Short mmCIF file of C-alpha atoms and ligand atoms in Angstrom, two decimals:
data_model
loop_
_atom_site.label_atom_id
_atom_site.label_comp_id
_atom_site.label_asym_id
_atom_site.label_seq_id
_atom_site.Cartn_x
_atom_site.Cartn_y
_atom_site.Cartn_z
CA MET A 1 -20.05 12.72 15.31
CA VAL A 2 -18.34 12.28 11.97
CA ASP A 3 -14.56 12.91 12.19
CA PHE A 4 -12.16 12.91 9.01
CA SER A 5 -9.03 13.16 10.14
CA LEU A 6 -6.49 10.39 10.67
CA SER A 7 -4.83 9.19 13.79
CA ASP A 8 -1.68 9.87 14.33
CA GLU A 9 -0.07 6.63 13.95
CA GLU A 10 -1.99 6.47 10.77
CA LYS A 11 -0.42 9.98 9.71
CA GLN A 12 2.89 8.27 10.15
CA VAL A 13 2.43 5.33 8.17
CA ARG A 14 1.00 7.35 5.48
CA ASP A 15 3.82 10.02 6.01
CA TRP A 16 6.38 7.58 6.04
CA VAL A 17 4.83 6.09 2.41
CA ARG A 18 5.11 9.58 1.26
CA THR A 19 8.10 9.81 1.36
CA PHE A 20 9.23 6.41 0.47
CA VAL A 21 8.06 7.26 -2.97
CA ARG A 22 9.27 11.14 -3.20
CA LYS A 23 12.52 9.27 -1.77
CA GLU A 24 13.51 6.45 -3.76
CA VAL A 25 10.66 5.88 -6.53
CA ILE A 26 10.08 9.56 -7.90
CA PRO A 27 13.74 9.30 -8.35
CA LEU A 28 13.75 5.88 -10.78
CA GLU A 29 10.91 7.61 -13.23
CA GLN A 30 13.35 9.01 -16.04
CA GLU A 31 15.14 5.81 -16.11
CA VAL A 32 11.43 3.98 -16.77
CA LEU A 33 10.49 6.66 -19.19
CA ARG A 34 14.03 6.44 -21.15
CA ARG A 35 13.05 1.92 -20.74
CA GLU A 36 9.69 1.99 -22.01
CA ARG A 37 10.65 4.42 -25.03
CA ALA A 38 12.69 1.35 -25.45
CA ASN A 39 10.57 -1.47 -25.48
CA GLN A 40 12.20 -2.53 -22.52
CA PRO A 41 10.35 -2.99 -18.76
CA GLY A 42 10.50 0.07 -17.31
CA LEU A 43 10.89 -1.63 -13.86
CA THR A 44 13.27 -4.45 -14.09
CA ALA A 45 12.18 -7.03 -11.71
CA ASP A 46 15.93 -6.70 -9.93
CA VAL A 47 15.64 -2.90 -8.89
CA LEU A 48 11.65 -3.94 -7.97
CA LYS A 49 12.93 -6.76 -5.34
CA GLU A 50 15.85 -3.48 -4.18
CA LEU A 51 13.02 -0.77 -3.61
CA GLN A 52 10.69 -4.08 -1.86
CA ASP A 53 13.98 -5.15 0.27
CA LYS A 54 14.15 -1.59 1.74
CA ALA A 55 10.90 -0.77 2.24
CA LYS A 56 10.74 -4.31 3.83
CA ALA A 57 14.25 -3.36 6.21
CA SER A 58 11.16 -0.52 7.72
CA GLY A 59 8.66 -3.05 7.96
CA PHE A 60 6.85 -2.33 5.42
CA TRP A 61 6.21 -5.95 3.75
CA GLY A 62 2.61 -7.80 3.26
CA VAL A 63 0.36 -4.51 3.52
CA GLN A 64 -2.67 -6.43 3.28
CA THR A 65 -1.30 -10.07 4.36
CA PRO A 66 -2.93 -11.00 7.39
CA GLU A 67 -0.09 -10.78 10.77
CA GLU A 68 -0.08 -14.20 11.45
CA TYR A 69 1.52 -15.09 7.21
CA GLY A 70 4.24 -12.12 8.81
CA GLY A 71 1.81 -9.50 6.94
CA MET A 72 0.68 -5.57 8.43
CA GLY A 73 -2.68 -6.98 8.00
CA LEU A 74 -3.61 -3.04 6.91
CA GLY A 75 -7.22 -2.56 6.73
CA ALA A 76 -9.16 -0.93 4.46
CA VAL A 77 -9.69 2.72 4.82
CA MET A 78 -5.26 2.30 5.68
CA SER A 79 -4.22 0.55 2.36
CA ALA A 80 -6.38 3.17 -0.22
CA LEU A 81 -4.06 5.68 1.70
CA LEU A 82 -0.84 4.10 0.97
CA GLU A 83 -2.56 2.58 -2.75
CA ALA A 84 -2.54 6.45 -2.96
CA GLU A 85 0.71 7.45 -2.22
CA LEU A 86 2.34 4.48 -4.66
CA GLY A 87 0.45 6.07 -7.02
CA ARG A 88 1.58 9.32 -7.13
CA SER A 89 4.41 7.73 -9.07
CA PHE A 90 3.90 6.24 -12.69
CA VAL A 91 6.75 3.99 -11.44
CA GLN A 92 4.94 0.77 -10.92
CA PHE A 93 6.13 -0.27 -7.57
CA ARG A 94 4.25 -2.23 -4.71
CA PHE A 95 5.32 -4.09 -1.50
CA GLY A 96 6.39 -7.39 -1.38
CA GLY A 97 4.39 -10.10 0.82
CA HIS A 98 1.83 -9.88 -1.45
CA ALA A 99 -0.79 -12.92 -2.63
CA ASP A 100 -4.19 -12.91 -4.53
CA ASN A 101 -6.95 -13.35 -1.40
CA ILE A 102 -8.42 -16.86 -2.87
CA LEU A 103 -5.06 -18.41 -2.21
CA TYR A 104 -5.68 -18.43 1.10
CA TYR A 105 -8.55 -20.99 0.67
CA ALA A 106 -6.23 -23.47 -0.94
CA ASN A 107 -5.08 -26.63 1.89
CA ASP A 108 -2.14 -26.80 3.69
CA GLU A 109 -0.42 -28.75 1.11
CA GLN A 110 -2.03 -26.08 -1.47
CA LYS A 111 -0.45 -23.06 0.67
CA ARG A 112 2.51 -24.74 1.11
CA ARG A 113 3.14 -24.95 -2.90
CA TYR A 114 1.53 -21.79 -3.69
CA LEU A 115 0.61 -19.20 -1.38
CA LEU A 116 3.77 -19.10 0.63
CA PRO A 117 6.10 -19.12 -2.09
CA THR A 118 3.81 -16.03 -3.48
CA LEU A 119 3.80 -14.31 -0.21
CA SER A 120 7.97 -14.68 -0.27
CA GLY A 121 7.95 -13.68 -4.27
CA GLU A 122 9.88 -16.77 -5.15
CA ARG A 123 6.92 -17.41 -7.70
CA LYS A 124 4.28 -15.71 -9.33
CA SER A 125 0.51 -15.82 -9.96
CA CYS A 126 -1.70 -14.87 -12.35
CA PHE A 127 -5.81 -15.09 -12.43
CA ALA A 128 -7.11 -16.29 -15.28
CA ILE A 129 -11.44 -15.75 -16.07
CA THR A 130 -11.58 -13.35 -19.07
CA GLU A 131 -12.37 -15.42 -22.74
CA PRO A 132 -12.76 -14.29 -25.68
CA GLY A 133 -15.44 -14.54 -25.74
CA ALA A 134 -16.38 -13.75 -21.74
CA GLY A 135 -15.28 -10.66 -20.17
CA SER A 136 -18.29 -8.54 -18.59
CA ASP A 137 -20.60 -11.51 -19.33
CA ALA A 138 -17.71 -14.04 -16.78
CA ARG A 139 -21.03 -16.36 -16.90
CA ASN A 140 -20.56 -17.62 -20.15
CA ILE A 141 -16.56 -19.48 -19.69
CA ARG A 142 -16.20 -22.27 -22.26
CA THR A 143 -13.24 -23.14 -21.24
CA SER A 144 -13.64 -26.82 -19.54
CA ALA A 145 -12.55 -28.92 -17.36
CA ARG A 146 -13.13 -33.32 -17.90
CA GLN A 147 -12.47 -35.72 -15.09
CA ASP A 148 -10.38 -38.94 -16.06
CA GLY A 149 -10.01 -40.81 -13.07
CA THR A 150 -8.88 -38.28 -10.67
CA ASP A 151 -7.59 -36.70 -13.16
CA TRP A 152 -9.10 -33.43 -15.27
CA ILE A 153 -8.28 -32.53 -18.14
CA ILE A 154 -8.51 -28.54 -19.24
CA ASN A 155 -9.09 -27.25 -22.51
CA GLY A 156 -9.88 -23.47 -23.70
CA GLU A 157 -8.98 -20.17 -23.84
CA LYS A 158 -8.44 -16.96 -20.94
CA THR A 159 -7.05 -13.90 -22.90
CA PHE A 160 -5.62 -10.21 -21.38
CA ILE A 161 -4.72 -12.14 -17.89
CA THR A 162 -2.47 -9.34 -16.25
CA GLY A 163 1.05 -11.24 -15.37
CA GLY A 164 -0.49 -13.89 -17.41
CA ASN A 165 3.45 -13.90 -19.37
CA GLU A 166 5.29 -14.42 -16.59
CA ALA A 167 3.38 -16.18 -13.90
CA ASP A 168 4.83 -19.75 -13.22
CA PHE A 169 1.05 -21.00 -11.64
CA THR A 170 -2.11 -19.68 -12.62
CA MET A 171 -5.37 -19.45 -11.01
CA VAL A 172 -7.54 -21.07 -13.77
CA PHE A 173 -11.85 -21.29 -13.86
CA ALA A 174 -13.00 -24.14 -15.89
CA VAL A 175 -16.41 -25.64 -16.46
CA THR A 176 -16.60 -28.67 -14.75
CA ASP A 177 -20.59 -29.29 -15.24
CA LYS A 178 -21.93 -28.52 -18.82
CA ASP A 179 -25.23 -29.58 -17.92
CA LYS A 180 -25.94 -26.69 -15.17
CA HIS A 181 -23.28 -24.41 -16.50
CA SER A 182 -26.44 -24.64 -19.60
CA LYS A 183 -28.99 -23.87 -17.38
CA GLY A 184 -27.16 -20.96 -15.74
CA HIS A 185 -26.37 -22.80 -12.68
CA THR A 186 -22.81 -20.66 -12.64
CA ASP A 187 -22.54 -20.76 -9.13
CA GLN A 188 -22.30 -25.34 -8.72
CA SER A 189 -20.66 -25.34 -12.24
CA VAL A 190 -17.52 -23.54 -12.51
CA THR A 191 -13.79 -24.79 -11.20
CA CYS A 192 -11.05 -22.99 -9.84
CA PHE A 193 -7.75 -25.07 -10.88
CA LEU A 194 -4.10 -23.88 -9.75
CA VAL A 195 -2.04 -25.19 -12.70
CA ASP A 196 1.46 -24.36 -13.03
CA ARG A 197 2.99 -23.74 -16.32
CA ASP A 198 5.02 -26.66 -16.31
CA GLN A 199 1.66 -28.72 -16.52
CA GLY A 200 1.25 -27.25 -20.10
CA TRP A 201 -0.06 -24.21 -20.38
CA ARG A 202 1.04 -21.76 -22.54
CA SER A 203 0.67 -17.98 -23.19
CA GLU A 204 1.17 -15.51 -25.50
CA TYR A 205 2.05 -10.97 -25.30
CA ILE A 206 -0.98 -9.22 -25.94
CA ASP A 207 0.30 -5.69 -26.53
CA THR A 208 -1.57 -3.08 -25.76
CA MET A 209 -2.09 1.05 -25.52
CA GLY A 210 -0.34 0.86 -22.32
CA GLU A 211 2.99 -0.59 -21.02
CA TRP A 212 2.92 -3.75 -20.22
CA GLY A 213 0.35 -6.35 -21.73
CA PRO A 214 -1.31 -8.88 -20.26
CA ALA A 215 -1.54 -12.47 -22.19
CA ALA A 216 -3.44 -14.92 -24.07
CA LEU A 217 -3.32 -18.49 -22.11
CA VAL A 218 -4.40 -21.62 -24.41
CA PHE A 219 -4.69 -24.89 -22.13
CA GLU A 220 -4.72 -27.94 -24.98
CA ASP A 221 -5.60 -31.39 -22.69
CA VAL A 222 -3.89 -29.98 -19.86
CA ARG A 223 -3.98 -32.92 -17.45
CA VAL A 224 -3.84 -31.49 -13.54
CA PRO A 225 -4.28 -33.97 -10.47
CA GLN A 226 -7.37 -33.74 -8.31
CA GLU A 227 -5.51 -32.31 -5.67
CA ASN A 228 -5.01 -28.67 -7.99
CA ILE A 229 -8.58 -27.53 -7.44
CA LEU A 230 -9.11 -24.38 -5.31
CA GLY A 231 -11.42 -24.56 -2.70
CA GLU A 232 -14.52 -27.30 -3.82
CA VAL A 233 -15.45 -28.93 -7.18
CA GLY A 234 -18.92 -26.51 -8.32
CA ASN A 235 -17.29 -23.14 -6.11
CA GLY A 236 -15.06 -21.62 -8.64
CA PHE A 237 -17.04 -19.28 -9.84
CA ALA A 238 -17.64 -18.04 -5.95
CA LEU A 239 -14.19 -17.91 -5.42
CA ALA A 240 -13.73 -15.48 -8.75
CA MET A 241 -16.14 -13.12 -7.51
CA LYS A 242 -14.24 -13.16 -4.26
CA TRP A 243 -11.28 -12.07 -6.35
CA ILE A 244 -12.75 -9.48 -8.64
CA GLY A 245 -14.33 -7.94 -5.05
CA ARG A 246 -11.44 -8.35 -3.03
CA GLY A 247 -10.71 -4.52 -3.34
CA ARG A 248 -12.37 -2.31 -5.50
CA TYR A 249 -11.67 1.03 -4.29
CA MET A 250 -7.91 0.11 -4.92
CA LEU A 251 -7.55 1.05 -8.21
CA PRO A 252 -9.70 4.42 -7.66
CA ALA A 253 -7.08 4.42 -4.79
CA ARG A 254 -4.16 4.58 -6.93
CA ALA A 255 -5.63 7.10 -9.95
CA LEU A 256 -6.23 9.32 -7.35
CA GLY A 257 -2.73 9.76 -5.85
CA ALA A 258 -1.89 9.65 -9.91
CA CYS A 259 -4.31 12.50 -10.38
CA GLU A 260 -3.20 14.75 -7.32
CA ARG A 261 0.65 14.92 -8.94
CA LEU A 262 -0.88 15.58 -12.06
CA VAL A 263 -2.37 18.58 -10.98
CA GLU A 264 -0.08 19.84 -8.97
CA MET A 265 1.96 19.35 -11.93
CA ALA A 266 -0.69 21.38 -13.79
CA VAL A 267 -0.35 24.23 -11.12
CA GLU A 268 3.75 24.96 -11.83
CA GLN A 269 2.79 24.85 -15.36
CA ALA A 270 0.31 27.19 -15.84
CA ASN A 271 2.46 29.22 -13.08
CA THR A 272 5.60 29.04 -15.59
CA ARG A 273 4.42 29.31 -18.80
CA VAL A 274 4.50 32.64 -20.23
CA THR A 275 2.04 33.51 -23.18
CA PHE A 276 0.95 36.72 -24.46
CA GLY A 277 2.98 38.47 -21.96
CA GLU A 278 1.98 37.04 -19.01
CA PRO A 279 1.33 33.04 -17.11
CA ILE A 280 -1.09 30.97 -18.58
CA ALA A 281 -2.68 30.76 -14.61
CA ASN A 282 -3.87 33.74 -15.47
CA ARG A 283 -6.66 33.08 -18.27
CA GLN A 284 -9.86 31.64 -16.75
CA ALA A 285 -9.93 28.70 -19.30
CA ILE A 286 -6.74 27.62 -17.30
CA GLN A 287 -8.14 27.60 -14.09
CA TRP A 288 -11.11 26.60 -15.02
CA MET A 289 -9.65 23.39 -15.70
CA ILE A 290 -7.48 23.84 -12.09
CA ALA A 291 -10.53 24.18 -10.05
CA ASP A 292 -13.28 20.94 -11.49
CA SER A 293 -9.94 18.65 -10.75
CA ALA A 294 -9.53 20.00 -7.59
CA VAL A 295 -13.45 19.40 -6.61
CA GLU A 296 -13.55 16.03 -8.64
CA ILE A 297 -10.03 14.89 -6.90
CA GLU A 298 -11.86 16.11 -3.16
CA ALA A 299 -15.13 14.02 -4.40
CA LEU A 300 -12.82 10.80 -5.27
CA ARG A 301 -10.92 11.20 -2.14
CA TRP A 302 -13.98 10.52 -0.15
CA LEU A 303 -15.49 7.97 -2.40
CA VAL A 304 -12.49 6.12 -1.77
CA LEU A 305 -12.34 6.90 1.41
CA HIS A 306 -15.43 5.70 2.18
CA ALA A 307 -15.87 2.53 0.41
CA ALA A 308 -12.73 1.57 1.57
CA TRP A 309 -14.23 2.24 5.28
CA VAL A 310 -17.55 0.19 4.72
CA VAL A 311 -14.66 -2.67 3.67
CA ASP A 312 -13.51 -1.48 7.18
CA GLN A 313 -16.75 -2.12 9.03
CA GLY A 314 -17.61 -5.63 8.03
CA GLN A 315 -20.63 -4.51 5.91
CA ASP A 316 -21.34 -5.19 1.76
CA SER A 317 -19.64 -2.49 0.72
CA ARG A 318 -20.01 -3.23 -3.34
CA HIS A 319 -22.88 -0.46 -4.01
CA TRP A 320 -19.87 1.85 -3.02
CA GLN A 321 -16.94 -0.11 -4.47
CA SER A 322 -19.14 -0.14 -7.70
CA ILE A 323 -19.45 4.18 -7.21
CA ALA A 324 -15.60 4.19 -6.17
CA LYS A 325 -14.42 2.50 -8.82
CA LEU A 326 -16.53 4.73 -12.36
CA TYR A 327 -16.10 7.77 -10.43
CA GLY A 328 -11.93 7.30 -10.20
CA GLY A 329 -12.02 6.10 -14.07
CA VAL A 330 -14.19 8.35 -15.70
CA LYS A 331 -12.80 11.17 -13.54
CA ALA A 332 -9.22 10.57 -13.71
CA ASN A 333 -9.48 10.25 -17.17
CA GLU A 334 -11.03 13.58 -17.61
CA ILE A 335 -8.15 15.49 -16.01
CA VAL A 336 -5.00 13.69 -17.11
CA ASP A 337 -6.44 15.23 -20.70
CA ARG A 338 -7.47 18.80 -18.92
CA VAL A 339 -3.51 18.29 -18.04
CA LEU A 340 -2.47 17.13 -20.99
CA GLN A 341 -3.93 20.32 -22.84
CA ILE A 342 -2.74 22.60 -20.03
CA HIS A 343 1.13 21.54 -20.87
CA GLY A 344 0.26 22.28 -24.83
CA GLY A 345 2.24 19.86 -26.92
CA MET A 346 4.97 19.00 -24.46
CA GLY A 347 2.15 17.64 -22.93
CA TYR A 348 1.67 15.13 -26.13
CA THR A 349 5.90 14.40 -26.14
CA ARG A 350 7.50 11.37 -24.23
CA GLU A 351 9.73 13.51 -22.51
CA LEU A 352 6.95 13.82 -19.66
CA PRO A 353 5.35 11.19 -17.69
CA VAL A 354 1.51 12.81 -18.99
CA GLU A 355 0.92 10.99 -21.92
CA ARG A 356 1.81 7.86 -20.34
CA TRP A 357 -0.72 8.67 -17.28
CA TYR A 358 -3.28 9.37 -20.59
CA ARG A 359 -3.00 6.00 -21.68
CA GLU A 360 -2.24 3.31 -18.61
CA LEU A 361 -5.58 5.96 -16.66
CA ARG A 362 -7.56 4.79 -20.00
CA LEU A 363 -7.59 0.63 -18.63
CA LEU A 364 -9.22 2.54 -14.89
CA ARG A 365 -12.52 2.39 -17.67
CA ILE A 366 -12.43 -0.93 -18.44
CA TYR A 367 -11.30 -3.87 -16.67
CA GLU A 368 -12.37 -4.56 -13.02
CA GLY A 369 -15.49 -3.88 -14.17
CA THR A 370 -16.00 -1.81 -16.98
CA ASP A 371 -18.27 1.65 -16.82
CA GLU A 372 -21.02 0.17 -18.09
CA ILE A 373 -20.87 -2.56 -15.53
CA GLN A 374 -20.09 -0.40 -12.65
CA ARG A 375 -23.16 1.80 -14.08
CA ARG A 376 -25.51 -1.55 -14.01
CA THR A 377 -24.55 -2.73 -10.56
CA ILE A 378 -25.34 0.71 -8.87
CA ALA A 379 -28.46 1.43 -11.16
CA ARG A 380 -29.50 -2.11 -9.73
CA ASN A 381 -28.92 -1.62 -6.47
CA ILE A 382 -30.54 1.41 -6.25
CA LEU A 383 -34.08 0.15 -8.76
CA LYS A 384 -34.53 -2.48 -6.26
CA GLY A 385 -33.40 -1.00 -3.05
CA HIS A 386 -30.98 -2.95 -2.09
CA ALA A 387 -29.34 0.88 -1.70
CA SER A 388 -30.47 4.39 -1.38
CA VAL A 389 -29.38 7.40 -2.92
CA SER A 390 -29.11 8.83 0.87
CA GLY A 391 -26.24 7.42 1.40
CA THR A 392 -24.57 5.16 4.72
CA LEU A 393 -26.17 8.74 6.38
CA GLY A 394 -29.65 7.89 5.60
C1 FAD B 1 -4.80 -4.55 -19.57
C2 FAD B 1 -5.96 -5.59 -19.09
C3 FAD B 1 -6.05 -6.27 -18.24
C4 FAD B 1 -6.72 -7.37 -17.29
N1 FAD B 1 -6.38 -8.22 -16.45
C5 FAD B 1 -7.69 -9.05 -16.60
C6 FAD B 1 -7.17 -10.23 -15.87
O1 FAD B 1 -6.28 -10.05 -15.07
N2 FAD B 1 -7.66 -11.31 -15.15
C7 FAD B 1 -9.16 -11.95 -15.97
O2 FAD B 1 -9.78 -12.39 -16.23
N3 FAD B 1 -9.01 -10.61 -17.40
C8 FAD B 1 -8.95 -9.72 -17.54
N4 FAD B 1 -8.20 -8.54 -18.31
C9 FAD B 1 -10.14 -8.65 -18.68
C10 FAD B 1 -10.98 -7.30 -18.52
O3 FAD B 1 -11.67 -7.55 -17.38
C11 FAD B 1 -12.48 -7.13 -19.50
O4 FAD B 1 -11.52 -6.81 -20.40
C12 FAD B 1 -13.04 -6.37 -18.83
O5 FAD B 1 -14.09 -6.98 -17.70
C13 FAD B 1 -14.76 -5.99 -20.21
O6 FAD B 1 -14.71 -7.50 -20.87
P1 FAD B 1 -14.46 -7.52 -22.35
O7 FAD B 1 -13.26 -6.80 -22.89
O8 FAD B 1 -14.88 -8.65 -22.70
O9 FAD B 1 -15.63 -6.51 -23.13
P2 FAD B 1 -17.42 -7.20 -23.40
O10 FAD B 1 -17.89 -7.39 -22.17
O11 FAD B 1 -17.66 -7.33 -24.62
O12 FAD B 1 -17.64 -5.00 -23.29
C14 FAD B 1 -17.30 -4.49 -24.40
C15 FAD B 1 -18.28 -3.49 -24.10
O13 FAD B 1 -19.73 -3.72 -23.98
C16 FAD B 1 -20.03 -3.04 -23.30
N5 FAD B 1 -21.55 -4.06 -22.22
C17 FAD B 1 -21.16 -5.11 -21.59
N6 FAD B 1 -21.95 -5.80 -21.67
C18 FAD B 1 -22.79 -4.71 -21.21
C19 FAD B 1 -24.22 -4.61 -20.78
N7 FAD B 1 -24.56 -5.20 -20.25
N8 FAD B 1 -25.25 -2.74 -20.87
C20 FAD B 1 -23.82 -2.30 -21.43
N9 FAD B 1 -23.11 -2.28 -21.41
C21 FAD B 1 -22.92 -3.90 -21.79
C22 FAD B 1 -18.21 -2.81 -22.23
O14 FAD B 1 -18.80 -2.35 -20.63
C23 FAD B 1 -17.87 -2.42 -23.30
O15 FAD B 1 -17.61 -0.95 -22.48
C24 FAD B 1 -7.86 -7.69 -18.71
C25 FAD B 1 -8.44 -6.34 -19.16
C26 FAD B 1 -7.56 -5.29 -19.84
C27 FAD B 1 -7.47 -4.76 -20.67
#
C-alpha cells in the first residue's frame, strides 16, 4: 500500500519549524529587504546566530548531522519537509550545527581542526571545484598541486565559490597526476586539499544578480603539508561527486516552500486588487495562472519527497534527484514570474519580496548542475536502461 501521510512525530517536527519560521524568521523580512537595498548583508551574522541559538534551545541543531556528533540525524524526507518550511521565507536562515558531508571522511586530527569547529560554528568552509574553464565539465579542472618533499604546492583559480569570501578554509580540488588527468582518468588524478586561508589563498567577491555573491579563489604557490589531504591522493573527484550528490533534493525542497508562499501572496493580491470594478481573481487569465501554479507545486512536492524517500531507502537516487532538481528549477521560475505578473507594477518594485525571489530562484537553474546537465543525466539513464519511465512502481 502506498501511504502518503506523515507520522504524528513527523508532523510535530514539521509544525515546530513552520511556527518558528512564521514567528521568528518572517518578521525579519522587511528589515532584510531594507538592508539589502542599502547593499548590506540582509541577515547579519549576529542575528543569524541568535536565531540559531533559539532553535537549538528547542533541540533544532545539526538537522542532518549524525547523532554521535550531537545532531538530530534526520533522514532525507524529514529534512526535505523542514527545508520546504524554511523556503517559505527568503531570509537566508539555516539551522546551526551543519558541516559539509565530505568532512566526515577526514581523519581524527582533521576532524578536530576542521569538522568539529565547523559544526560548532567557529569555522566556515567553502567547496571549490568550479574554475573559469571548467563548470559543468568539472572533469576539466586545471588547478594543480605539485609535490615538493612532504608538501604540496597549489596553483590555479577557482570561481563562483559560495561562501568563498567568508570562509576561513576551503576544500579545494586540484590535479595531482597530470599524466592520468590528460588521459581522462579523473577518478585517479584529482586530490582534495583542506587549505586554511592563512596558508595563502585569496578571494575576490563576484557581484551577481542575487543578494549574496560567490567568490573567485586564487592560489599562487600555496604550500600545504601532506596532512591537509582529505581522503587519499587521487580520490578527490569521488569526494567532489559525493559533495554534489549529497542532497540535490534539498534545493527544489527550498524552492517548493518559496512557491507555496508566493502563490499565497498571489491569491491575496488577486482577491483584493480591483480593476474595472471587480477583483482580478474573477478573471480567467488570473485563475489559470493560479491553477497551473497549484498543479505544479503539488507535482514538485511529490517529486522532492519521492527523491528524498529513495535516498532514505539507501537506493541509488541520482536519477530521481535530477528529476526533482530540474522540475523545481524550471517550475519555480515560471511560478515566480506569474506571481510577479499578478502583482503588476508592485511586483516589479523592491517594496515586495517577489522581485527578490525572482532573482534568487533563477540561480536554481544554474548551480549544482544546470537544467541541461540534469536533462543529460536523465536522458542517459533512460536511454541506457539504468532507469525507466515507469518509475519506482514499474
Ligand atoms: C551563485 C553561484 C554559486 C555557486 N557555488 C559554487 C560552489 O560553491 N562551488 C563550486 O565549485 N561551484 C559553484 N558554482 C558553479 C556552478 O556549479 C557552475 O556555474 C555550474 O555548474 C555551470 O557551470 P558554468 O557556469 O561553467 O557553465 P558552463 O558549463 O560553461 O555551461 C554554459 C551553458 O552550456 C550548457 N552546457 C554545458 N555543457 C552542456 C552539455 N554537455 N549539453 C548541453 N548543454 C551544456 C550549460 O547548461 C549552460 O547553459 C556556483 C555558481 C553560481 C552562479
